[in-house]
Each structure stands twice: as C-alpha cells, then as structure tokens.
C-alpha cells in the first residue's frame, strides 16, 4: 500500500481543490435527495390531480401530468388540475438547479484539477476555489429557496469567473507545450 | 514513447476503477444509441400524428408534439394523438435514464479517480467500484425495461453508497492536508 | 512552487488534450451565454404571449408557457400564442445543444485524460483530439444555426468515433493490469 499521495502536496493547491470539488459533488447529491422528497410530497397530493400510473411514471411527473391532461383535459379541470400544476413547478425547479450544477460544477472538476497540478500560487488558487464554492452554494440556496432576482444569476456569474480564469491559464500553458 | 503508465500500479485500485468507469461511459453511449433508435421508430409512425417539421424538430420530439398538439388539438385527436403520446414517453424515458447517468456516473468518474490515487486498500476499493458498476447497470436495465418499482430506485440508492463513501474519505484526506 | 508540470510532457499527447478539452469547455460556456441572450430576447417580446411571472419563471420558460397555456388556453390563442411558441423552440434548441455537449464532451474529458497518460503515439493521439474537437464545433454550429440534416447528426457521429476508440483502448489496458 503506497503512502497517502496527498502528503506530497500538503499545503498546495490540490487538497483545497479536492475539498471544494468533493463538497460540491455532495451538494449535488443533496439536491437529488431534495428532488426526491419534493416528488414524494407531490405524490401524496396526487389525488387532487388526474390519476397517475405506476411509480415510474411519477419520475419527471410534471411531463406525465401534461400528457395526462392532454389525454383527459376534462378530468384535469374537474379535479383541480391548476393547483396540481403549481406543485409540478417545484420538481421542475429542483431539476433546473441540478442541471445548472451539471453545466458548471462538472467543468470545474476538470478545470480545477488540471489547474491545481500546473503548480499555481497556492493562495491565488484557493481564492479561485473559494469563490466558485461559495458562488455555487449561494446559487443553489437562491434557486431552491426562490430568492428574488438577481441573486441566483449573480451567484452564477461570480462562480463562472474563476472557471474562466482557470480555463484561460490552462489554454495558455497547454498551447506553450504542444 | 513512455512505458505504459498502468504497469506501475498493476493490481492496485486504479486499473479496476478505469475499467469500471470506462465501461459505464460505454454504457451511456449505448443508451444514446437506443434513444436514437426509439426516435427513428417514432418517426416511422409519425404519419398517425400531427405533421412534423424538419428532421431537427424531431429531436426531443415529445416537446414538439406538445406544441403541435397545442397548435392543433383537433388534429391530434383526429389522427390518433393519444397513441402517439404513448410513444413519446419512450423517448422521454430514454432521456431520463441518460440524465440520471449524467447525475451519477460523471461524479463517480471524479470521485473514483481521486479515491484510487489516494492509495486505498485494493480489495475494498474494488468492492466500491463493483457495487457502483452493478448498481448502474441494473438501474439502466430497470429504467429502459420498465421493471416494476422499486427495482430502479433501489439500484440507484445502492450505487450511491460507494460514491458517498468515497466522497467522505476524500473530504477527510483533503481537509487533513490543506 | 513546483516547476510547470506540463514541461515534462511537452510535445506529447497531454498538452494537446488539455488544449482541446479546455477549448470545448469554453465553447460550452459560450452556448450558455447564447442561451441567456435568447431568453432575454424572448422576454422582450413576451407582451405578445400570456403574462409571465417573476424573472425566475422565465428560466426554461418554454415549460412555463405550457403551464400558462394550460391555465388560460383562451388567452394563449387570443394573444398570438402560436408565434410565441416558435420563439420557445429557440431556447429549447439551445438547451438541447448544451445537453448534447454534456452527453459527449464530459466523457471526452475523462477518456482523453486517461488515454493521454497511457502513453499513446503523440500523432495518433492528436488526430483523436482534433477529430473530436472539430466534430463538436461543427455540431454546435449546425445545431444553433439550424443547418439542414444530416450535418448535425454526422458531426455527432464523427466526434463519437475517437471517443469509442479511446474507450476501447482504456478498457484493454485496464483489463490487462487488473
């Protein structure tokens, strides 16, 4: 069994990146759990909407509802379909938050790792990771908590700045050593 | 040309991770191919539904259908729109399976790689990778094969356990070497 | 501060991979910016459609529109809802392009990195990266520019070929060193 690899880079950029990156992955797992909880809550009140099929159809059930409503518009209106549509938007919101995480955090996992092993100044590197980490946490809170605009957009933009910085530095270094 | 890098870590965690991770990426490619096949099948029977536009509009055509149906609800009902909606749900199902893969397999590619180079016990590491690999294969089969609940949810949860374990170990190691 | 790590692998596969991979991540960021611009343009013309809620509801507003139209179908028809649906398809198109990037470029970031450190022939490796890079750029241009079929599908397929090649080589190498 080899010695712990991180001891060799203690105090440098890599451990800070691994901490931020992994905590953000855990944060994404939490969003997934919240999405499931919102779905269960919707299921509990589904007696007010049109009849739903198997448990599998409840996945992305906001789309299932559209199809249901299409199939039986008269039922949707008779069973208070409009209120049901409102709770659909909550699942939809969770899925959008998760998708935005996939659009931003996954690239960070790549850029941050490459940037870390390129030997950046440890303090500057940590600032990059910290800004991204805090920006993404605020983004999720703003999205799921429905904070008013432009909190979420601002957090998104701030978090993209260190990513753009890292990307440009990687392009520069890689192009020099082609 | 340098010697094959994997020879240095033969029998350790990394080759097992690379095997599982890459096979799962190939599995995702297969889901993408299946999605395309389902789309083509839908296209073949589209004469029963409302007229569809260009080939590009067939992408995510279940949404195009909604818009079509909205535009011409009388046509949708007249041309057997309800049956057409059923086949939409098949494409939708493939896309959900693929999205769930993106939500789980991509983080595994990051967590598994970092975990592997931290020098874990090879046997325990392989158990982590094997559980995740089998869990995700069962998940895809259960999703696309419409196996009854809770097969898919169970496979999802089981596969997330080694990911949570690896994430916590990475956080612990990274925090120690900040 | 350690020496730049890339100097050790100058002229080999890794710098070429990092250049292609990072440029494609930047390309994805550009798609995200374009999506935001299309959304803003839609917002500007939203007076023609049904009344929309807060700025947050404009996210994935094509779904919000569906719900709106469900709630008030008579309004949708009265306020030129069909034209409004057409502009929805533009945001939808951007989201599909971005999603397809997530389905293909993220696996490339993993496969390309592992393939690069396995010590491939530098020329062959660069051809892999170049084909994928060009294929994905053409894919995005064909998607957002609505080029006629099968330009986009062809670019997608061509870009998947080097990915499949790298995946099979990684599986082979990993299986040999289990």
Short mmCIF file of C-alpha atoms in Angstrom, two decimals:
data_model
loop_
_atom_site.label_atom_id
_atom_site.label_comp_id
_atom_site.label_asym_id
_atom_site.label_seq_id
_atom_site.Cartn_x
_atom_site.Cartn_y
_atom_site.Cartn_z
CA UNK A 1 0.00 0.00 0.00
CA UNK A 2 1.59 3.29 -1.12
CA UNK A 3 1.83 6.29 1.23
CA UNK A 4 -1.06 8.76 1.08
CA UNK A 5 -0.47 10.69 -2.13
CA UNK A 6 -1.80 13.98 -0.73
CA UNK A 7 1.04 14.23 1.84
CA UNK A 8 3.35 15.11 -1.05
CA UNK A 9 1.31 18.18 -1.99
CA UNK A 10 0.27 19.23 1.52
CA UNK A 11 -0.44 22.95 1.71
CA UNK A 12 -0.50 23.36 -2.06
CA UNK A 13 -3.49 23.90 -4.36
CA UNK A 14 -4.59 20.29 -4.86
CA UNK A 15 -6.00 19.45 -1.39
CA UNK A 16 -8.02 22.69 -1.39
CA UNK A 17 -9.40 21.84 -4.83
CA UNK A 18 -10.28 18.27 -3.82
CA UNK A 19 -12.07 19.58 -0.73
CA UNK A 20 -14.13 22.15 -2.66
CA UNK A 21 -14.83 19.85 -5.58
CA UNK A 22 -15.94 16.91 -3.44
CA UNK A 23 -18.09 19.09 -1.17
CA UNK A 24 -19.84 20.43 -4.27
CA UNK A 25 -20.45 16.87 -5.51
CA UNK A 26 -22.00 16.10 -2.12
CA UNK A 27 -24.08 19.27 -2.50
CA UNK A 28 -25.38 17.93 -5.83
CA UNK A 29 -26.30 14.66 -4.13
CA UNK A 30 -28.29 16.69 -1.59
CA UNK A 31 -30.18 18.43 -4.42
CA UNK A 32 -31.02 14.98 -5.81
CA UNK A 33 -32.38 13.90 -2.42
CA UNK A 34 -34.44 17.10 -2.15
CA UNK A 35 -35.86 16.45 -5.64
CA UNK A 36 -36.95 13.01 -4.48
CA UNK A 37 -38.58 14.47 -1.39
CA UNK A 38 -40.49 17.03 -3.42
CA UNK A 39 -41.65 14.22 -5.70
CA UNK A 40 -42.92 12.20 -2.76
CA UNK A 41 -44.76 15.22 -1.42
CA UNK A 42 -46.39 15.65 -4.82
CA UNK A 43 -47.36 12.00 -4.88
CA UNK A 44 -49.11 12.47 -1.55
CA UNK A 45 -51.36 15.13 -3.01
CA UNK A 46 -51.85 13.45 -6.36
CA UNK A 47 -55.42 12.51 -5.52
CA UNK A 48 -56.33 16.06 -6.49
CA UNK A 49 -54.93 15.69 -9.97
CA UNK A 50 -55.64 13.23 -12.74
CA UNK A 51 -54.99 9.57 -11.91
CA UNK A 52 -51.31 8.65 -12.22
CA UNK A 53 -49.92 5.32 -13.31
CA UNK A 54 -47.02 3.39 -11.83
CA UNK A 55 -44.36 4.82 -9.57
CA UNK A 56 -42.08 5.07 -12.60
CA UNK A 57 -44.43 7.48 -14.30
CA UNK A 58 -44.01 9.80 -11.33
CA UNK A 59 -40.43 10.48 -12.45
CA UNK A 60 -40.44 13.88 -14.14
CA UNK A 61 -44.10 13.68 -13.34
CA UNK A 62 -44.67 17.23 -14.50
CA UNK A 63 -44.34 15.85 -18.02
CA UNK A 64 -46.55 12.89 -17.19
CA UNK A 65 -49.12 15.39 -15.96
CA UNK A 66 -49.03 17.24 -19.24
CA UNK A 67 -49.67 14.02 -21.11
CA UNK A 68 -52.41 13.09 -18.67
CA UNK A 69 -54.01 16.46 -19.06
CA UNK A 70 -53.73 16.13 -22.78
CA UNK A 71 -55.40 12.76 -22.65
CA UNK A 72 -58.21 13.87 -20.39
CA UNK A 73 -58.50 17.66 -20.30
CA UNK A 74 -61.94 17.45 -18.78
CA UNK A 75 -60.58 15.43 -15.84
CA UNK A 76 -57.75 17.90 -15.27
CA UNK A 77 -60.19 20.78 -14.97
CA UNK A 78 -62.61 18.83 -12.81
CA UNK A 79 -60.00 17.65 -10.28
CA UNK A 80 -58.32 20.98 -9.59
CA UNK A 81 -55.58 20.49 -12.18
CA UNK A 82 -54.32 24.07 -11.90
CA UNK A 83 -53.23 23.69 -8.27
CA UNK A 84 -51.57 20.44 -9.26
CA UNK A 85 -49.62 22.26 -11.93
CA UNK A 86 -48.21 24.62 -9.33
CA UNK A 87 -46.57 21.81 -7.39
CA UNK A 88 -45.14 20.49 -10.66
CA UNK A 89 -43.11 23.67 -10.91
CA UNK A 90 -41.33 22.74 -7.66
CA UNK A 91 -39.98 19.48 -9.09
CA UNK A 92 -39.15 21.38 -12.26
CA UNK A 93 -37.21 23.91 -10.20
CA UNK A 94 -35.15 21.19 -8.50
CA UNK A 95 -34.33 19.64 -11.88
CA UNK A 96 -33.25 23.01 -13.26
CA UNK A 97 -30.99 23.59 -10.25
CA UNK A 98 -29.45 20.15 -10.70
CA UNK A 99 -28.98 20.70 -14.42
CA UNK A 100 -27.30 24.04 -13.82
CA UNK A 101 -24.96 22.26 -11.39
CA UNK A 102 -24.09 19.78 -14.12
CA UNK A 103 -23.38 22.65 -16.50
CA UNK A 104 -20.99 24.37 -14.10
CA UNK A 105 -19.64 22.04 -11.40
CA UNK A 106 -18.57 19.23 -13.74
CA UNK A 107 -16.36 21.56 -15.81
CA UNK A 108 -14.93 22.88 -12.53
CA UNK A 109 -13.92 19.35 -11.53
CA UNK A 110 -11.88 19.15 -14.74
CA UNK A 111 -10.51 22.70 -14.84
CA UNK A 112 -9.72 22.83 -11.12
CA UNK A 113 -7.82 19.55 -11.19
CA UNK A 114 -5.69 20.48 -14.21
CA UNK A 115 -5.11 23.98 -12.83
CA UNK A 116 -4.05 22.52 -9.48
CA UNK A 117 -1.36 20.26 -10.95
CA UNK A 118 0.01 23.10 -13.12
CA UNK A 119 1.61 24.48 -9.96
CA UNK A 120 -0.31 27.72 -9.33
CA UNK A 121 0.36 30.04 -6.40
CA UNK A 122 -1.44 28.28 -3.50
CA UNK A 123 -3.12 31.43 -2.17
CA UNK A 124 -4.44 32.56 -5.55
CA UNK A 125 -5.59 29.02 -6.32
CA UNK A 126 -7.50 28.80 -3.05
CA UNK A 127 -9.23 32.09 -3.79
CA UNK A 128 -10.35 30.65 -7.15
CA UNK A 129 -11.79 27.56 -5.46
CA UNK A 130 -13.38 29.51 -2.60
CA UNK A 131 -15.16 31.96 -4.90
CA UNK A 132 -16.53 29.12 -7.02
CA UNK A 133 -17.57 27.11 -3.98
CA UNK A 134 -19.40 29.99 -2.30
CA UNK A 135 -20.97 31.10 -5.59
CA UNK A 136 -22.42 27.65 -6.22
CA UNK A 137 -23.74 27.25 -2.68
CA UNK A 138 -25.48 30.63 -2.91
CA UNK A 139 -26.80 29.65 -6.36
CA UNK A 140 -28.45 26.50 -5.01
CA UNK A 141 -29.91 28.29 -1.98
CA UNK A 142 -31.24 31.05 -4.24
CA UNK A 143 -32.71 28.56 -6.71
CA UNK A 144 -34.43 26.22 -4.27
CA UNK A 145 -35.33 29.00 -1.83
CA UNK A 146 -36.81 31.09 -4.66
CA UNK A 147 -34.80 34.15 -3.55
CA UNK A 148 -35.65 37.12 -5.64
CA UNK A 149 -33.72 38.05 -8.78
CA UNK A 150 -30.92 38.66 -9.49
CA UNK A 151 -29.40 36.75 -6.52
CA UNK A 152 -29.20 33.47 -8.42
CA UNK A 153 -27.94 34.96 -11.69
CA UNK A 154 -25.32 36.97 -9.79
CA UNK A 155 -24.08 33.88 -7.93
CA UNK A 156 -23.90 32.02 -11.23
CA UNK A 157 -21.86 34.77 -12.87
CA UNK A 158 -19.48 35.19 -9.92
CA UNK A 159 -18.85 31.42 -9.84
CA UNK A 160 -18.05 31.38 -13.56
CA UNK A 161 -15.28 33.98 -13.19
CA UNK A 162 -12.68 31.67 -11.55
CA UNK A 163 -13.62 28.97 -14.07
CA UNK A 164 -12.93 31.33 -16.97
CA UNK A 165 -9.66 32.36 -15.32
CA UNK A 166 -8.54 28.75 -14.88
CA UNK A 167 -9.61 27.81 -18.40
CA UNK A 168 -7.58 30.62 -19.96
CA UNK A 169 -4.49 29.74 -17.89
CA UNK A 170 -4.77 26.07 -18.96
CA UNK A 171 -5.17 27.04 -22.62
CA UNK A 172 -2.09 29.27 -22.32
CA UNK A 173 0.05 26.60 -20.64
CA UNK A 174 -1.14 23.80 -22.96
CA UNK A 175 -0.54 25.86 -26.12
CA UNK A 176 3.03 26.62 -24.99
CA UNK A 177 3.85 22.90 -24.64
CA UNK A 178 2.17 21.50 -27.72
CA UNK B 1 7.17 6.91 -26.05
CA UNK B 2 6.98 6.33 -22.28
CA UNK B 3 6.23 2.89 -20.84
CA UNK B 4 2.55 2.09 -20.20
CA UNK B 5 1.72 4.06 -17.06
CA UNK B 6 -0.67 1.41 -15.73
CA UNK B 7 2.11 -1.16 -15.31
CA UNK B 8 3.31 0.84 -12.29
CA UNK B 9 0.00 0.41 -10.48
CA UNK B 10 -0.84 -3.09 -11.67
CA UNK B 11 -3.08 -4.91 -9.20
CA UNK B 12 -3.94 -1.74 -7.31
CA UNK B 13 -7.18 0.26 -7.30
CA UNK B 14 -6.62 2.40 -10.39
CA UNK B 15 -6.94 -0.22 -13.19
CA UNK B 16 -10.16 -1.55 -11.64
CA UNK B 17 -11.53 1.99 -11.48
CA UNK B 18 -10.56 2.75 -15.07
CA UNK B 19 -12.22 -0.46 -16.23
CA UNK B 20 -15.49 0.21 -14.39
CA UNK B 21 -15.56 3.91 -15.25
CA UNK B 22 -14.88 3.40 -18.95
CA UNK B 23 -17.37 0.55 -19.26
CA UNK B 24 -20.01 2.80 -17.72
CA UNK B 25 -19.17 5.54 -20.21
CA UNK B 26 -19.64 2.97 -23.00
CA UNK B 27 -22.95 2.01 -21.36
CA UNK B 28 -24.03 5.66 -21.59
CA UNK B 29 -23.11 5.68 -25.28
CA UNK B 30 -25.35 2.63 -25.72
CA UNK B 31 -28.25 4.49 -24.07
CA UNK B 32 -27.68 7.35 -26.53
CA UNK B 33 -27.83 4.90 -29.45
CA UNK B 34 -31.03 3.35 -28.07
CA UNK B 35 -32.55 6.82 -27.75
CA UNK B 36 -31.81 7.43 -31.41
CA UNK B 37 -33.36 4.13 -32.39
CA UNK B 38 -36.54 4.89 -30.44
CA UNK B 39 -36.68 8.27 -32.17
CA UNK B 40 -36.40 6.66 -35.59
CA UNK B 41 -39.14 4.23 -34.69
CA UNK B 42 -41.34 7.15 -33.66
CA UNK B 43 -40.56 8.93 -36.88
CA UNK B 44 -41.67 5.87 -38.82
CA UNK B 45 -45.12 6.04 -37.27
CA UNK B 46 -45.41 9.80 -37.31
CA UNK B 47 -47.95 9.70 -40.15
CA UNK B 48 -50.52 8.91 -37.46
CA UNK B 49 -49.77 12.07 -35.50
CA UNK B 50 -49.81 15.72 -36.48
CA UNK B 51 -47.45 16.69 -39.30
CA UNK B 52 -43.90 17.22 -38.07
CA UNK B 53 -41.37 19.69 -39.47
CA UNK B 54 -37.74 19.12 -40.29
CA UNK B 55 -35.62 16.28 -39.02
CA UNK B 56 -34.16 18.65 -36.41
CA UNK B 57 -37.57 19.24 -34.91
CA UNK B 58 -37.78 15.51 -34.22
CA UNK B 59 -35.12 15.94 -31.53
CA UNK B 60 -36.92 15.90 -28.17
CA UNK B 61 -39.91 15.48 -30.36
CA UNK B 62 -42.15 14.84 -27.37
CA UNK B 63 -41.93 18.59 -26.74
CA UNK B 64 -42.50 19.35 -30.41
CA UNK B 65 -45.58 17.16 -30.15
CA UNK B 66 -46.90 19.15 -27.23
CA UNK B 67 -46.51 22.35 -29.20
CA UNK B 68 -48.12 20.71 -32.21
CA UNK B 69 -50.96 19.42 -30.12
CA UNK B 70 -51.39 22.82 -28.61
CA UNK B 71 -51.49 24.37 -32.04
CA UNK B 72 -53.93 21.85 -33.45
CA UNK B 73 -55.71 19.89 -30.72
CA UNK B 74 -58.41 18.83 -33.12
CA UNK B 75 -55.82 17.27 -35.42
CA UNK B 76 -54.18 15.45 -32.54
CA UNK B 77 -57.48 13.86 -31.54
CA UNK B 78 -58.43 13.09 -35.12
CA UNK B 79 -55.12 11.43 -36.01
CA UNK B 80 -54.84 9.10 -33.02
CA UNK B 81 -52.81 11.58 -30.91
CA UNK B 82 -53.17 9.57 -27.71
CA UNK B 83 -51.32 6.57 -29.11
CA UNK B 84 -48.72 8.96 -30.42
CA UNK B 85 -48.25 10.36 -26.94
CA UNK B 86 -47.51 6.92 -25.62
CA UNK B 87 -44.52 6.51 -27.90
CA UNK B 88 -43.33 9.97 -26.82
CA UNK B 89 -42.99 8.60 -23.32
CA UNK B 90 -40.46 6.07 -24.59
CA UNK B 91 -38.09 8.74 -25.86
CA UNK B 92 -38.74 10.64 -22.66
CA UNK B 93 -37.82 7.56 -20.66
CA UNK B 94 -34.50 7.16 -22.52
CA UNK B 95 -33.66 10.81 -21.89
CA UNK B 96 -34.43 10.45 -18.17
CA UNK B 97 -32.22 7.35 -17.97
CA UNK B 98 -29.40 9.23 -19.70
CA UNK B 99 -29.84 12.24 -17.47
CA UNK B 100 -29.73 10.10 -14.36
CA UNK B 101 -26.50 8.61 -15.66
CA UNK B 102 -25.07 12.10 -16.01
CA UNK B 103 -26.12 12.88 -12.45
CA UNK B 104 -24.38 9.81 -11.02
CA UNK B 105 -21.71 8.37 -13.35
CA UNK B 106 -19.91 11.66 -14.01
CA UNK B 107 -19.34 12.31 -10.27
CA UNK B 108 -18.13 8.71 -9.98
CA UNK B 109 -15.51 9.36 -12.67
CA UNK B 110 -14.14 12.15 -10.49
CA UNK B 111 -14.54 10.56 -7.06
CA UNK B 112 -13.29 7.14 -8.18
CA UNK B 113 -10.17 8.58 -9.79
CA UNK B 114 -9.19 10.69 -6.78
CA UNK B 115 -10.02 7.86 -4.38
CA UNK B 116 -7.89 5.46 -6.45
CA UNK B 117 -4.77 7.63 -6.30
CA UNK B 118 -5.16 8.18 -2.54
CA UNK B 119 -3.87 4.64 -2.06
CA UNK B 120 -6.90 2.72 -0.72
CA UNK B 121 -6.86 -0.98 0.12
CA UNK B 122 -7.18 -2.65 -3.32
CA UNK B 123 -9.86 -5.13 -2.25
CA UNK B 124 -12.07 -2.56 -0.54
CA UNK B 125 -11.62 -0.20 -3.49
CA UNK B 126 -12.68 -2.89 -5.95
CA UNK B 127 -15.78 -3.60 -3.90
CA UNK B 128 -16.66 0.11 -4.12
CA UNK B 129 -16.29 0.09 -7.91
CA UNK B 130 -18.09 -3.22 -8.37
CA UNK B 131 -21.13 -2.18 -6.33
CA UNK B 132 -21.40 1.07 -8.27
CA UNK B 133 -20.93 -0.65 -11.60
CA UNK B 134 -23.57 -3.33 -10.97
CA UNK B 135 -25.96 -0.81 -9.44
CA UNK B 136 -25.81 1.41 -12.52
CA UNK B 137 -26.22 -1.48 -14.96
CA UNK B 138 -29.30 -2.68 -13.07
CA UNK B 139 -30.58 0.90 -12.98
CA UNK B 140 -30.40 1.24 -16.76
CA UNK B 141 -31.98 -2.16 -17.36
CA UNK B 142 -34.76 -1.36 -14.90
CA UNK B 143 -35.35 2.06 -16.46
CA UNK B 144 -35.42 1.09 -20.12
CA UNK B 145 -37.03 -2.30 -19.42
CA UNK B 146 -39.76 -0.66 -17.32
CA UNK B 147 -39.15 -3.15 -14.48
CA UNK B 148 -41.56 -2.61 -11.69
CA UNK B 149 -40.80 -0.38 -8.71
CA UNK B 150 -38.73 -0.19 -6.62
CA UNK B 151 -36.05 -2.03 -8.66
CA UNK B 152 -34.73 1.13 -10.29
CA UNK B 153 -34.83 3.26 -7.14
CA UNK B 154 -33.11 0.53 -5.19
CA UNK B 155 -30.33 0.19 -7.77
CA UNK B 156 -29.88 3.97 -7.70
CA UNK B 157 -29.58 4.04 -3.93
CA UNK B 158 -27.20 1.09 -3.73
CA UNK B 159 -24.95 2.68 -6.38
CA UNK B 160 -24.83 5.95 -4.45
CA UNK B 161 -23.49 4.27 -1.29
CA UNK B 162 -19.90 3.69 -2.56
CA UNK B 163 -19.94 7.22 -4.00
CA UNK B 164 -20.86 8.69 -0.63
CA UNK B 165 -18.17 6.55 1.00
CA UNK B 166 -15.50 7.72 -1.44
CA UNK B 167 -16.60 11.35 -1.17
CA UNK B 168 -16.33 11.32 2.62
CA UNK B 169 -12.88 9.72 2.51
CA UNK B 170 -11.68 12.32 0.00
CA UNK B 171 -13.04 15.17 2.13
CA UNK B 172 -11.28 13.70 5.17
CA UNK B 173 -7.93 13.28 3.39
CA UNK B 174 -8.11 16.67 1.68
CA UNK B 175 -9.02 18.51 4.89
CA UNK B 176 -6.02 16.94 6.66
CA UNK B 177 -3.59 18.25 4.05
CA UNK B 178 -4.94 21.74 3.47
CA UNK C 1 6.25 26.48 -6.11
CA UNK C 2 6.93 23.39 -8.26
CA UNK C 3 8.03 23.73 -11.92
CA UNK C 4 5.24 23.78 -14.51
CA UNK C 5 4.15 20.17 -14.76
CA UNK C 6 3.46 20.36 -18.49
CA UNK C 7 7.14 20.96 -19.35
CA UNK C 8 7.77 17.29 -18.52
CA UNK C 9 5.33 16.10 -21.19
CA UNK C 10 5.99 18.80 -23.79
CA UNK C 11 5.22 17.58 -27.28
CA UNK C 12 3.35 14.51 -26.08
CA UNK C 13 -0.38 13.83 -26.05
CA UNK C 14 -1.34 15.57 -22.80
CA UNK C 15 -0.91 19.24 -23.77
CA UNK C 16 -2.89 18.68 -26.98
CA UNK C 17 -5.67 17.03 -24.97
CA UNK C 18 -5.74 19.82 -22.40
CA UNK C 19 -5.93 22.41 -25.16
CA UNK C 20 -8.82 20.67 -26.97
CA UNK C 21 -10.68 19.77 -23.76
CA UNK C 22 -10.46 23.25 -22.26
CA UNK C 23 -11.42 24.98 -25.52
CA UNK C 24 -14.51 22.75 -25.67
CA UNK C 25 -15.40 23.67 -22.08
CA UNK C 26 -15.12 27.33 -23.10
CA UNK C 27 -17.34 26.52 -26.11
CA UNK C 28 -19.95 25.15 -23.70
CA UNK C 29 -19.76 28.35 -21.66
CA UNK C 30 -20.44 30.27 -24.89
CA UNK C 31 -23.55 28.14 -25.53
CA UNK C 32 -24.74 29.00 -22.01
CA UNK C 33 -24.26 32.72 -22.72
CA UNK C 34 -26.15 32.38 -26.02
CA UNK C 35 -29.00 30.61 -24.19
CA UNK C 36 -29.22 33.56 -21.79
CA UNK C 37 -29.28 36.01 -24.69
CA UNK C 38 -32.08 34.10 -26.44
CA UNK C 39 -34.02 34.12 -23.16
CA UNK C 40 -33.64 37.87 -22.84
CA UNK C 41 -34.81 38.34 -26.41
CA UNK C 42 -37.87 36.21 -25.65
CA UNK C 43 -38.59 38.24 -22.56
CA UNK C 44 -38.55 41.38 -24.68
CA UNK C 45 -41.31 40.02 -26.89
CA UNK C 46 -43.29 38.37 -24.11
CA UNK C 47 -46.00 41.03 -24.32
CA UNK C 48 -47.39 39.00 -27.21
CA UNK C 49 -47.81 35.87 -25.13
CA UNK C 50 -49.62 35.19 -21.90
CA UNK C 51 -48.47 37.21 -18.89
CA UNK C 52 -45.36 35.75 -17.28
CA UNK C 53 -44.44 35.80 -13.60
CA UNK C 54 -41.13 36.59 -11.98
CA UNK C 55 -37.76 36.55 -13.71
CA UNK C 56 -37.15 33.09 -12.24
CA UNK C 57 -40.16 31.68 -14.02
CA UNK C 58 -38.56 32.73 -17.30
CA UNK C 59 -35.97 30.01 -16.79
CA UNK C 60 -36.93 27.13 -19.09
CA UNK C 61 -39.76 29.42 -19.92
CA UNK C 62 -40.98 27.13 -22.68
CA UNK C 63 -42.31 24.91 -19.88
CA UNK C 64 -43.75 27.88 -18.02
CA UNK C 65 -45.51 28.75 -21.25
CA UNK C 66 -47.06 25.32 -21.44
CA UNK C 67 -48.39 25.67 -17.92
CA UNK C 68 -49.59 29.16 -18.69
CA UNK C 69 -51.30 27.95 -21.81
CA UNK C 70 -52.84 25.15 -19.81
CA UNK C 71 -54.14 27.62 -17.28
CA UNK C 72 -55.52 30.03 -19.83
CA UNK C 73 -55.82 28.43 -23.26
CA UNK C 74 -58.18 31.14 -24.43
CA UNK C 75 -55.59 33.81 -23.61
CA UNK C 76 -52.87 31.92 -25.46
CA UNK C 77 -54.96 31.80 -28.60
CA UNK C 78 -56.07 35.39 -28.25
CA UNK C 79 -52.57 36.81 -27.74
CA UNK C 80 -50.85 35.11 -30.67
CA UNK C 81 -49.68 32.09 -28.66
CA UNK C 82 -48.54 30.20 -31.71
CA UNK C 83 -45.92 32.76 -32.66
CA UNK C 84 -44.82 32.76 -29.03
CA UNK C 85 -44.36 29.01 -29.15
CA UNK C 86 -41.99 29.40 -32.05
CA UNK C 87 -39.58 31.53 -30.05
CA UNK C 88 -39.79 28.96 -27.24
CA UNK C 89 -38.27 26.45 -29.60
CA UNK C 90 -35.14 28.62 -29.85
CA UNK C 91 -34.43 28.39 -26.11
CA UNK C 92 -35.30 24.72 -26.31
CA UNK C 93 -32.79 24.30 -29.12
CA UNK C 94 -30.01 25.94 -27.09
CA UNK C 95 -30.78 23.66 -24.13
CA UNK C 96 -30.69 20.58 -26.35
CA UNK C 97 -27.32 21.66 -27.79
CA UNK C 98 -25.96 22.18 -24.28
CA UNK C 99 -27.34 18.86 -23.10
CA UNK C 100 -25.77 17.06 -26.04
CA UNK C 101 -22.46 18.69 -25.12
CA UNK C 102 -22.84 17.33 -21.59
CA UNK C 103 -23.51 13.87 -23.01
CA UNK C 104 -20.38 13.89 -25.18
CA UNK C 105 -17.77 16.44 -24.04
CA UNK C 106 -17.77 15.42 -20.36
CA UNK C 107 -16.94 11.77 -21.19
CA UNK C 108 -14.22 13.07 -23.53
CA UNK C 109 -12.63 14.99 -20.65
CA UNK C 110 -12.33 11.69 -18.77
CA UNK C 111 -11.40 9.40 -21.65
CA UNK C 112 -8.96 11.86 -23.21
CA UNK C 113 -7.12 12.45 -19.96
CA UNK C 114 -6.72 8.75 -19.15
CA UNK C 115 -5.80 7.97 -22.76
CA UNK C 116 -3.18 10.74 -22.72
CA UNK C 117 -1.36 9.43 -19.65
CA UNK C 118 -1.36 5.87 -21.01
CA UNK C 119 1.43 6.97 -23.35
CA UNK C 120 -0.16 6.84 -26.81
CA UNK C 121 1.66 7.77 -30.00
CA UNK C 122 1.55 11.59 -29.97
CA UNK C 123 0.48 11.95 -33.62
CA UNK C 124 -2.34 9.41 -33.40
CA UNK C 125 -3.48 10.92 -30.10
CA UNK C 126 -3.60 14.41 -31.62
CA UNK C 127 -5.68 13.11 -34.52
CA UNK C 128 -8.15 11.67 -31.97
CA UNK C 129 -8.43 15.01 -30.19
CA UNK C 130 -8.59 17.05 -33.40
CA UNK C 131 -11.41 14.96 -34.90
CA UNK C 132 -13.43 15.21 -31.69
CA UNK C 133 -12.78 18.93 -31.37
CA UNK C 134 -13.79 19.75 -34.94
CA UNK C 135 -16.78 17.40 -34.78
CA UNK C 136 -18.15 19.12 -31.70
CA UNK C 137 -17.62 22.63 -33.07
CA UNK C 138 -19.47 21.69 -36.26
CA UNK C 139 -22.20 20.05 -34.14
CA UNK C 140 -22.80 23.25 -32.18
CA UNK C 141 -22.78 25.43 -35.30
CA UNK C 142 -25.19 23.04 -37.04
CA UNK C 143 -27.49 22.92 -34.00
CA UNK C 144 -27.71 26.62 -33.23
CA UNK C 145 -27.52 27.65 -36.88
CA UNK C 146 -30.29 25.19 -37.81
CA UNK C 147 -28.18 23.77 -40.66
CA UNK C 148 -30.07 21.18 -42.56
CA UNK C 149 -29.93 17.47 -41.75
CA UNK C 150 -27.84 15.42 -41.51
CA UNK C 151 -24.99 17.87 -40.82
CA UNK C 152 -25.51 17.81 -37.07
CA UNK C 153 -26.04 14.05 -36.79
CA UNK C 154 -22.97 13.44 -38.95
CA UNK C 155 -20.81 15.73 -36.80
CA UNK C 156 -22.08 13.93 -33.68
CA UNK C 157 -21.24 10.51 -35.10
CA UNK C 158 -17.79 11.54 -36.34
CA UNK C 159 -16.94 13.02 -32.92
CA UNK C 160 -18.00 9.82 -31.17
CA UNK C 161 -15.54 7.70 -33.19
CA UNK C 162 -12.34 8.84 -31.40
CA UNK C 163 -14.19 8.55 -28.08
CA UNK C 164 -15.09 4.94 -28.81
CA UNK C 165 -11.50 4.29 -29.91
CA UNK C 166 -10.07 5.76 -26.69
CA UNK C 167 -12.63 3.94 -24.53
CA UNK C 168 -11.76 0.56 -26.04
CA UNK C 169 -8.02 1.18 -25.63
CA UNK C 170 -8.51 2.15 -21.97
CA UNK C 171 -10.64 -0.94 -21.31
CA UNK C 172 -7.95 -3.10 -22.93
CA UNK C 173 -5.11 -1.55 -20.92
CA UNK C 174 -7.05 -1.55 -17.65
CA UNK C 175 -8.14 -5.18 -18.03
CA UNK C 176 -4.53 -6.23 -18.60
CA UNK C 177 -3.38 -4.68 -15.32
CA UNK C 178 -6.22 -5.65 -13.02
#
